[in-house]
XYZ file of C-alpha atoms in Angstrom:
208
model
C -23.628 66.093 26.864
C -25.820 69.186 26.678
C -28.787 69.078 29.025
C -32.062 70.968 28.761
C -32.317 72.169 32.334
C -35.857 72.779 33.514
C -37.356 74.446 36.586
C -40.854 73.025 36.690
C -42.274 75.415 39.302
C -41.793 79.186 39.329
C -44.032 82.237 39.574
C -44.922 84.079 36.334
C -42.516 86.990 36.710
C -40.585 88.415 33.711
C -37.533 88.908 35.919
C -37.628 85.239 36.907
C -37.634 84.293 33.218
C -34.558 86.413 32.556
C -32.760 84.972 35.555
C -33.618 81.411 34.551
C -32.075 81.993 31.145
C -28.950 83.492 32.734
C -28.629 80.440 35.008
C -28.779 78.089 32.031
C -32.366 76.848 32.025
C -34.164 75.942 28.795
C -37.710 75.463 30.093
C -39.975 76.192 33.034
C -43.418 75.636 34.483
C -45.274 78.806 35.489
C -47.784 78.428 38.309
C -51.120 80.016 37.424
C -54.576 79.647 38.920
C -57.464 77.638 37.529
C -58.588 78.977 34.145
C -55.700 81.422 33.815
C -53.819 81.413 30.518
C -50.261 82.511 29.882
C -50.416 86.239 28.951
C -49.286 86.836 25.373
C -46.616 89.437 26.299
C -45.171 86.924 28.740
C -45.248 84.147 26.148
C -43.428 86.405 23.677
C -40.804 87.316 26.270
C -40.167 83.620 26.952
C -39.828 82.910 23.234
C -37.373 85.785 22.791
C -35.268 84.426 25.648
C -35.346 80.932 24.180
C -37.238 79.412 27.111
C -40.107 76.954 26.711
C -42.677 78.216 29.229
C -45.754 76.144 30.097
C -48.641 76.918 32.449
C -48.588 74.807 35.637
C -51.589 74.179 37.851
C -51.369 72.624 41.289
C -54.356 70.882 42.824
C -54.526 69.891 46.483
C -56.500 66.683 46.922
C -57.334 64.492 49.886
C -59.116 61.624 48.176
C -59.396 59.603 44.989
C -62.705 61.280 44.172
C -61.221 64.767 44.486
C -58.416 63.893 42.086
C -60.763 62.370 39.516
C -62.983 65.463 39.636
C -60.041 67.794 39.094
C -58.655 65.675 36.251
C -61.937 65.479 34.370
C -61.560 67.249 31.020
C -58.069 68.544 31.802
C -56.395 70.599 29.039
C -53.497 68.848 27.359
C -51.226 71.862 27.082
C -50.613 72.512 30.779
C -48.551 70.894 33.519
C -50.978 69.413 35.996
C -49.541 68.652 39.420
C -51.316 67.137 42.403
C -50.400 67.738 46.040
C -51.737 64.637 47.856
C -53.129 65.169 51.343
C -53.718 61.490 52.101
C -52.218 58.103 51.319
C -55.137 57.313 49.019
C -54.606 60.531 47.068
C -50.870 59.833 46.818
C -51.402 56.401 45.291
C -53.975 57.647 42.785
C -51.849 60.639 41.756
C -48.748 58.497 41.235
C -50.464 56.128 38.819
C -52.992 58.271 36.901
C -51.427 59.114 33.526
C -53.254 62.468 33.424
C -51.073 63.707 36.305
C -47.721 65.184 35.261
C -46.069 65.427 38.676
C -46.972 64.686 42.283
C -45.950 67.471 44.657
C -44.053 66.065 47.635
C -44.303 67.771 51.015
C -43.027 67.023 54.531
C -46.433 65.794 55.760
C -47.005 63.453 52.811
C -47.733 59.767 53.372
C -44.690 57.495 53.363
C -43.508 56.044 50.054
C -43.572 52.416 51.172
C -43.605 49.139 49.240
C -47.286 49.422 48.281
C -46.836 52.986 47.057
C -43.748 51.989 45.058
C -45.792 49.357 43.228
C -48.033 52.036 41.653
C -45.339 54.725 41.337
C -45.297 55.918 37.701
C -45.514 59.714 37.658
C -42.567 61.791 38.937
C -42.563 63.030 42.498
C -41.661 66.721 42.551
C -39.688 68.131 45.470
C -39.371 71.898 45.649
C -36.541 73.879 47.161
C -39.236 75.840 48.998
C -40.452 72.620 50.681
C -36.897 71.700 51.662
C -36.394 75.142 53.226
C -39.635 74.788 55.150
C -38.635 71.340 56.439
C -35.425 72.751 57.923
C -37.527 74.348 60.670
C -38.598 70.944 62.013
C -36.377 67.862 62.330
C -39.284 65.455 61.836
C -40.269 67.143 58.586
C -36.681 67.184 57.362
C -36.369 63.487 58.182
C -39.458 62.789 56.070
C -37.991 64.650 53.069
C -34.634 62.868 53.452
C -36.322 59.448 53.646
C -38.378 60.268 50.556
C -35.282 61.221 48.539
C -33.380 58.142 49.699
C -36.212 55.773 48.800
C -36.954 57.223 45.369
C -33.324 57.371 44.262
C -32.517 53.913 45.637
C -35.524 52.478 43.780
C -34.670 54.517 40.653
C -38.093 56.156 40.559
C -38.617 59.393 38.585
C -37.948 62.537 40.600
C -38.097 66.247 39.846
C -36.531 69.001 41.892
C -37.895 72.488 41.276
C -37.398 75.813 42.996
C -40.965 76.904 43.723
C -39.437 80.382 43.380
C -41.543 83.484 44.004
C -38.692 85.834 43.121
C -35.235 85.762 41.521
C -33.502 85.346 44.886
C -35.084 81.916 45.373
C -33.654 80.546 42.108
C -30.554 78.351 42.008
C -28.272 77.012 39.287
C -29.389 73.661 37.854
C -26.367 71.792 39.161
C -26.883 73.220 42.640
C -30.393 71.792 42.571
C -29.105 68.403 41.395
C -26.434 68.305 44.110
C -28.976 69.267 46.778
C -31.195 66.334 45.874
C -28.235 63.948 45.971
C -27.054 65.358 49.294
C -30.490 64.808 50.823
C -30.356 61.185 49.679
C -26.747 60.684 50.784
C -25.228 60.371 47.306
C -22.057 62.045 46.049
C -22.938 62.614 42.394
C -25.567 65.150 41.297
C -28.946 63.676 40.325
C -29.046 65.620 37.046
C -32.070 63.799 35.616
C -34.277 65.464 38.239
C -33.577 68.925 36.842
C -33.200 68.017 33.173
C -34.449 64.862 31.454
C -37.448 64.134 33.692
C -38.954 67.646 33.944
C -38.007 68.552 30.366
C -39.927 65.516 29.110
C -42.989 66.811 30.983
C -42.687 70.194 29.260
C -42.183 68.667 25.822
C -45.223 66.453 26.289
C -47.326 69.493 27.177
C -46.279 71.392 24.057
C -46.842 68.382 21.840
C -43.362 67.030 21.160
C -43.645 63.733 23.066
């Protein structure tokens, strides 16, 4: 079965676009700041390469109120991701349908039974966050526990690169195997780099 591999978090670099296409990706999320639009030359380059490129914005939030303020009047044609800095923010971000993904990080609150009850939006784990966690066993343990819980409970997950340059990109299957390895599974968790993130992109461009 052909999969539409998607890297939901990369920097807006033309060389990254070319490399993504060479690695077999069909779509990507490009991190831009608040109010920034995708430059037309960049949009044309993506179209010529056959890649669906969508603007991605990441908001850090420590409370329910902060999230609601940032979500007010959100555009429909962007990927909106929230990085929760508290348990309250995590629970709100996971259940609010205006949030596309929830950015996981080593210091994030635990995904326990109460969090699982409201878990609707995909948690997004970046390769950059995994690399950072390798410097501290406690942080790595938190990432491993997160992967184990979400996969065991069959909750939606996304793994993205968070790449700032072409050297931080990886093949889609490598990403899928990494996620499975963190959770202690043998088979690659392909949905996390294809179906789940690609659905987010398609929704943003009006196909879902």
